[in-house]
Amino acid sequence: MTETLGERPWMTSAETRAVFDALEARGGPGCARFVGGCVRNTLLGARVDDIDIATPLTPDDVMQALKAAGLKVVPTGVEHGTVTAVSGGRPYEITTLRRDVETDGRRAVVAFTGDWHEDAERRDFTMNALYAGRDGAIFDPTGRGVDDARAGRVIFVGDPHVRLAEDYLRILRFFRFHAWYGRGAPDAAALGACAAHKDSLSTLAAERISKELLKLLAAEDPRQSVALMAETGVLEALVPGATELSRFNALVEIELEQLFSNDALLRLSALTADDEVAAARLAERLRLSNDQRDRLVASKGQSPRITSWMSPRELRRAVYRIGARAFADRVKLAWAASPRTATTPQWRGLLALGESWSPPAFPITGDDVMSAGVPKGPMVGQVLAEVEDWWIDHDFIDDKFSAIEKLKAVAQGMAY
């Protein structure tokens, strides 16, 4: 009996039907199938984010068919057979069946084919080499994709060494898929192949590595995968100095216990020592965005010191100085590095207070300083800084008159 996904809303929506109708008008019934993650995730009861479609139609035929149906076409990767259709505002990635002609571990030269089995043979894992018709009927060319997906087995299609040599990013994808879908012990052959080829990760673009690494760390519980990466030397190849596994494990446990979101960047921070310079180097190595770099570096700061017994006043001072996001990050990292059983209520309280307190605006401006007789120039900033320190020490006193009086005193004491 043929396995089936049944009819799911994402499969039967008007937007999806429009894409299939367009392709079948060109290639006939059955010329297109859902493929990869949408099939796998539906089979496992997981959320479907992206809808990918495979077809023996050439990219030119696909584009002509979509245009004839009045759908928007984006030629996202025509040389590799990929076209994106936009139907009802939703993107659908459509790829022509293909086989690899030449690979170098980073990119492939492909030839288009009409053979579904050939297309399946070039895919990475058996659970990803699954296809389904628009009626939900599953096509499993490897003969084991359905069983492996349900059992949580991340198995390479064919020889893992061959699959890795086609694209060394699959080393990281193996650990990522194990983190998201794996259960039990990892496949020994796959693990051995990943360890054998770890040095080839250096040939990959940093942006590809960081994207895959952050996806891995965003899994609900990536602890086993990260431990396996450490054991095989893959983690050190990707993130030099990633030795803080106990803190990383504790952070994941805290997130799970406290129902916090899975924070990939903070988990990355937890893996490495608290060194702002090293964090900046890691951000550059991984080509992180400016915002990601700034957050990673800020999470490593050691001043002010974060403790579970901070007073509300000390907490407000810290939030004002480093910002609410950096404060929350440092609290979670300190929490993960501490004996947590007895101090959980205190750490939780710090987070709540930090999130609920909105820092007030400093009531003194540069114009106020110059009105007090300080000439325009560097001295204005120095006076502002001294008065702001006083204002913070007085717990952000809500009294501009007192702040002006302090300003006058500081200005009178300055030698211009």
XYZ file of C-alpha atoms in Angstrom:
416
model
C 0.000 0.000 0.000
C 1.359 3.434 -0.957
C 2.205 5.710 1.963
C 0.397 9.036 1.852
C 0.587 12.356 3.613
C -3.123 12.834 3.194
C -4.466 16.234 2.247
C -2.867 19.076 4.161
C -3.802 22.766 4.025
C -0.420 23.783 2.594
C -0.884 21.222 -0.192
C -4.461 22.084 -1.103
C -4.349 25.882 -0.784
C -5.331 27.936 -3.824
C -1.763 29.232 -4.082
C -0.268 25.726 -4.218
C -2.920 24.478 -6.634
C -2.146 27.369 -8.982
C 1.529 26.359 -9.170
C 0.762 22.676 -9.821
C -1.909 23.553 -12.357
C 0.604 25.711 -14.231
C 3.258 22.980 -14.316
C 0.839 20.234 -15.279
C -0.570 22.366 -18.098
C 2.929 22.196 -19.544
C 4.111 18.722 -18.584
C 0.964 16.753 -17.903
C -0.410 15.161 -14.709
C 2.253 13.922 -12.291
C 5.030 16.075 -13.743
C 5.589 17.791 -10.386
C 6.029 16.503 -6.847
C 6.630 18.049 -3.465
C 10.142 17.256 -2.263
C 12.397 17.355 0.769
C 11.589 19.239 3.949
C 7.877 19.788 3.394
C 7.376 16.040 2.858
C 9.667 15.049 5.726
C 8.174 17.503 8.209
C 4.592 16.569 7.350
C 5.474 12.919 7.795
C 6.904 13.718 11.237
C 4.156 16.097 12.288
C 6.511 19.078 12.258
C 5.772 22.561 10.968
C 6.195 23.205 7.241
C 7.844 26.532 6.462
C 9.027 26.155 2.869
C 7.387 24.316 -0.017
C 9.831 22.879 -2.549
C 8.783 21.186 -5.761
C 10.708 18.897 -8.136
C 9.904 18.357 -11.809
C 11.467 16.865 -14.931
C 10.525 20.065 -16.779
C 13.531 22.186 -17.735
C 13.936 25.603 -16.106
C 12.884 27.278 -19.371
C 9.751 25.160 -19.508
C 9.011 25.926 -15.872
C 9.360 29.681 -16.390
C 7.202 29.636 -19.500
C 4.530 27.582 -17.734
C 4.431 29.926 -14.751
C 4.304 33.047 -16.895
C 1.526 31.559 -19.001
C -0.468 31.086 -15.788
C 0.140 34.674 -14.737
C 2.419 33.765 -11.827
C 5.492 35.766 -10.864
C 8.790 34.081 -11.759
C 12.169 34.665 -10.101
C 15.155 32.858 -11.733
C 16.920 32.233 -8.417
C 19.356 29.560 -9.609
C 18.639 28.648 -13.213
C 22.123 27.223 -13.812
C 21.364 24.651 -11.128
C 17.780 24.177 -12.284
C 16.029 26.283 -9.650
C 13.246 28.765 -10.293
C 11.073 30.445 -7.664
C 7.384 30.890 -8.334
C 5.425 33.431 -6.313
C 1.758 32.524 -5.934
C -0.503 34.578 -3.712
C 2.587 36.177 -2.184
C 4.092 32.822 -1.185
C 7.350 31.557 -2.715
C 7.631 28.046 -4.146
C 11.109 26.796 -5.075
C 10.888 24.601 -8.159
C 13.923 22.568 -9.176
C 14.448 20.455 -12.272
C 15.480 16.846 -11.604
C 19.263 16.692 -11.892
C 22.398 14.667 -11.469
C 25.880 15.843 -10.572
C 28.404 15.937 -13.388
C 31.288 17.457 -11.453
C 31.769 18.507 -7.826
C 34.613 20.014 -5.801
C 33.142 19.986 -2.308
C 31.780 23.524 -2.600
C 29.732 23.718 -5.785
C 28.507 21.308 -8.429
C 28.088 21.211 -12.178
C 24.761 19.523 -12.867
C 22.921 17.989 -15.792
C 19.154 17.867 -15.940
C 17.427 14.507 -16.037
C 13.972 13.024 -16.223
C 14.838 10.239 -13.780
C 13.465 10.644 -10.258
C 15.880 8.001 -8.946
C 18.903 9.889 -10.301
C 17.666 13.035 -8.591
C 17.259 11.173 -5.305
C 20.762 9.707 -5.511
C 22.392 13.153 -5.374
C 20.476 14.293 -2.291
C 22.112 14.289 1.117
C 20.001 12.172 3.495
C 17.403 9.489 2.923
C 14.841 11.474 4.923
C 15.312 14.358 2.477
C 15.031 12.182 -0.645
C 11.277 11.933 -0.280
C 8.737 13.129 -2.829
C 4.956 13.399 -2.726
C 2.380 13.986 -5.420
C -0.200 16.713 -5.100
C -2.571 14.048 -3.771
C -0.142 13.266 -0.928
C 1.100 9.891 -2.250
C 4.707 9.437 -1.115
C 7.468 8.370 -3.511
C 10.529 6.982 -1.690
C 13.242 6.163 -4.295
C 15.859 5.008 -1.757
C 13.368 2.585 -0.222
C 14.190 3.695 3.317
C 13.529 7.429 3.571
C 10.147 7.042 5.262
C 11.417 4.500 7.791
C 14.583 6.502 8.545
C 12.613 9.708 9.069
C 10.179 8.065 11.461
C 12.973 6.338 13.357
C 15.057 9.519 13.637
C 17.945 8.066 11.632
C 20.039 10.623 9.745
C 21.526 8.444 7.006
C 23.399 9.617 3.941
C 22.100 8.507 0.559
C 24.695 5.989 -0.598
C 28.364 6.333 0.435
C 28.730 9.166 2.999
C 32.270 9.932 1.807
C 30.954 10.500 -1.712
C 28.090 12.677 -0.470
C 30.475 14.798 1.607
C 32.956 15.194 -1.237
C 30.114 16.691 -3.276
C 29.579 19.424 -0.694
C 31.491 19.597 2.581
C 28.744 21.691 4.153
C 26.951 18.365 4.510
C 29.242 17.672 7.469
C 27.518 20.433 9.371
C 24.135 19.524 7.916
C 24.541 16.010 9.337
C 24.898 17.387 12.859
C 22.128 19.919 12.270
C 19.653 17.274 11.095
C 20.654 15.011 13.970
C 19.904 17.887 16.363
C 16.499 18.562 14.820
C 15.295 15.091 13.844
C 17.704 12.472 15.180
C 16.932 10.026 17.944
C 19.307 7.648 19.639
C 22.890 7.004 18.598
C 24.102 8.604 15.360
C 24.898 6.571 12.279
C 28.483 5.352 12.763
C 29.416 5.477 9.072
C 28.146 9.051 8.760
C 29.912 10.157 11.922
C 33.198 8.603 10.796
C 32.982 10.270 7.408
C 32.311 13.663 8.992
C 35.361 13.275 11.226
C 37.524 12.209 8.288
C 36.612 15.259 6.202
C 36.466 17.931 8.929
C 39.536 19.780 7.639
C 37.716 20.429 4.364
C 35.290 22.727 6.179
C 37.936 25.450 5.780
C 37.215 25.530 2.044
C 33.635 26.692 2.559
C 32.366 30.260 2.568
C 31.987 31.599 6.103
C 28.433 32.755 5.423
C 27.349 29.209 4.544
C 28.932 27.858 7.731
C 27.430 30.459 10.050
C 23.951 30.037 8.577
C 24.064 26.277 9.061
C 25.676 26.509 12.505
C 23.042 28.899 13.823
C 20.277 26.675 12.448
C 21.832 23.765 14.335
C 22.084 25.740 17.571
C 18.444 26.825 17.214
C 17.221 23.230 17.597
C 15.202 22.595 20.745
C 17.966 20.484 22.281
C 21.241 20.403 20.305
C 23.379 19.149 23.187
C 24.047 15.667 21.803
C 24.927 17.004 18.358
C 27.295 19.610 19.777
C 28.949 16.955 21.954
C 29.434 14.771 18.867
C 30.901 17.721 17.000
C 33.360 18.223 19.839
C 34.305 14.537 19.909
C 34.978 14.425 16.162
C 36.954 17.688 16.073
C 34.337 19.359 13.884
C 33.429 21.929 16.562
C 37.030 23.101 16.991
C 37.383 23.370 13.205
C 34.360 25.662 13.084
C 34.611 27.558 16.385
C 38.176 27.586 17.730
C 38.159 27.710 21.508
C 34.658 26.289 21.882
C 35.467 24.501 25.140
C 32.688 25.703 27.461
C 30.479 22.670 26.897
C 29.266 22.507 30.492
C 28.005 26.095 30.360
C 26.441 25.487 26.954
C 24.655 22.389 28.258
C 23.448 24.293 31.324
C 22.135 27.159 29.200
C 20.131 24.778 27.006
C 18.737 23.112 30.129
C 17.721 26.494 31.565
C 15.983 27.443 28.325
C 14.095 24.163 28.307
C 13.142 24.339 31.993
C 12.131 27.999 31.956
C 10.414 27.837 28.546
C 12.734 30.468 27.111
C 13.132 30.665 23.339
C 15.926 28.678 21.694
C 18.555 31.393 21.364
C 21.157 30.271 18.824
C 23.483 33.263 19.160
C 23.495 33.153 22.960
C 24.187 29.420 22.789
C 27.153 30.182 20.536
C 28.366 32.683 23.117
C 27.989 30.109 25.887
C 30.372 27.764 24.058
C 33.320 30.160 24.166
C 35.294 31.920 26.886
C 34.287 35.404 28.039
C 36.757 37.361 25.929
C 35.466 40.337 23.966
C 38.436 40.420 21.589
C 38.119 36.706 20.816
C 34.367 37.150 20.316
C 34.993 39.881 17.750
C 37.446 37.595 15.941
C 34.893 34.773 15.919
C 32.240 37.104 14.528
C 34.607 38.073 11.733
C 35.546 34.454 11.076
C 31.862 33.518 10.719
C 30.976 36.734 8.864
C 28.169 37.460 11.299
C 25.989 40.516 10.721
C 26.911 43.730 12.531
C 24.033 43.264 14.954
C 25.051 39.659 15.675
C 28.681 40.714 16.160
C 27.750 43.524 18.532
C 25.490 41.263 20.566
C 28.093 38.481 20.761
C 30.797 40.879 21.924
C 28.489 42.625 24.412
C 27.536 39.287 25.978
C 31.205 38.751 26.899
C 31.675 41.936 28.937
C 32.706 41.512 32.567
C 31.822 44.972 33.860
C 29.562 45.511 35.653
C 29.756 42.133 37.336
C 26.493 40.198 37.161
C 25.543 38.186 40.268
C 22.358 36.543 41.476
C 22.371 38.772 44.568
C 22.456 42.126 42.752
C 20.312 44.776 44.373
C 17.586 46.469 42.313
C 19.716 49.604 42.301
C 22.758 47.751 40.956
C 20.536 46.091 38.379
C 19.190 49.439 37.123
C 22.712 50.789 36.870
C 23.814 47.763 34.853
C 20.838 47.908 32.489
C 21.442 51.614 31.889
C 25.154 51.115 31.208
C 25.065 48.060 28.930
C 21.479 47.922 27.677
C 18.626 45.525 28.376
C 19.618 42.924 25.780
C 23.234 42.644 26.901
C 22.081 42.534 30.531
C 19.676 39.652 29.839
C 22.355 37.784 27.886
C 24.915 38.162 30.666
C 22.391 37.112 33.303
C 21.627 33.901 31.415
C 25.315 33.141 30.867
C 26.117 33.780 34.540
C 23.122 31.664 35.528
C 24.372 28.805 33.345
C 27.834 29.032 34.928
C 26.503 28.919 38.503
C 25.066 26.245 40.799
C 21.461 26.739 39.724
C 19.196 24.801 42.067
C 19.223 27.279 44.945
C 19.552 30.461 42.901
C 16.991 29.938 40.134
C 14.399 32.311 41.724
C 17.039 35.070 42.025
C 18.198 34.724 38.407
C 14.624 34.617 37.207
C 13.871 37.717 39.243
C 16.832 39.579 37.766
C 15.608 38.842 34.263
C 12.086 39.982 35.093
C 13.274 43.234 36.670
C 15.660 43.902 33.796
C 12.884 43.410 31.261
C 10.351 45.539 33.152
C 12.543 48.570 33.900
C 12.812 51.223 31.204
C 15.891 53.442 31.640
C 14.944 57.129 31.918
C 16.468 59.751 29.654
C 19.370 61.727 31.124
C 17.802 65.142 31.804
C 20.890 67.258 31.028
C 21.889 68.270 27.503
C 24.921 69.887 25.934
C 22.986 73.139 25.708
C 22.453 73.016 29.484
C 26.197 72.620 29.993
C 27.040 75.598 27.764
C 24.346 77.654 29.487
C 26.230 76.969 32.717
C 29.272 78.718 31.220
C 31.243 75.823 29.746
C 32.597 76.785 26.297
C 31.732 74.664 23.292
C 34.275 71.869 22.838
C 35.541 68.657 24.469
C 34.914 70.006 27.945
C 31.148 69.845 27.354
C 31.322 66.069 27.039
C 33.499 65.753 30.128
C 31.065 67.779 32.221
C 28.105 65.800 30.885
C 29.832 62.520 31.773
C 30.572 63.642 35.334
C 27.030 64.836 35.932
C 25.616 61.646 34.394
C 27.773 59.548 36.759
C 26.340 61.533 39.690
C 22.800 61.059 38.335
C 23.305 57.293 38.031
C 24.845 57.100 41.518
C 21.711 58.808 42.824
C 19.587 56.089 41.204
C 18.439 58.205 38.253
C 16.997 60.933 40.420
C 13.857 62.406 38.852
C 14.681 65.995 39.713
C 16.115 68.159 36.949
C 16.601 71.076 39.351
C 19.012 68.975 41.439
C 20.789 67.855 38.278
C 21.180 71.482 37.149
C 22.582 72.410 40.542
C 25.086 69.570 40.271
C 25.942 70.736 36.747
C 26.661 74.243 38.025
C 28.899 72.872 40.755
C 30.845 70.735 38.296
C 31.123 73.590 35.797
C 32.451 75.969 38.438
C 35.055 73.434 39.464
C 36.329 72.889 35.909
C 39.323 74.805 34.608
C 38.527 75.872 31.049
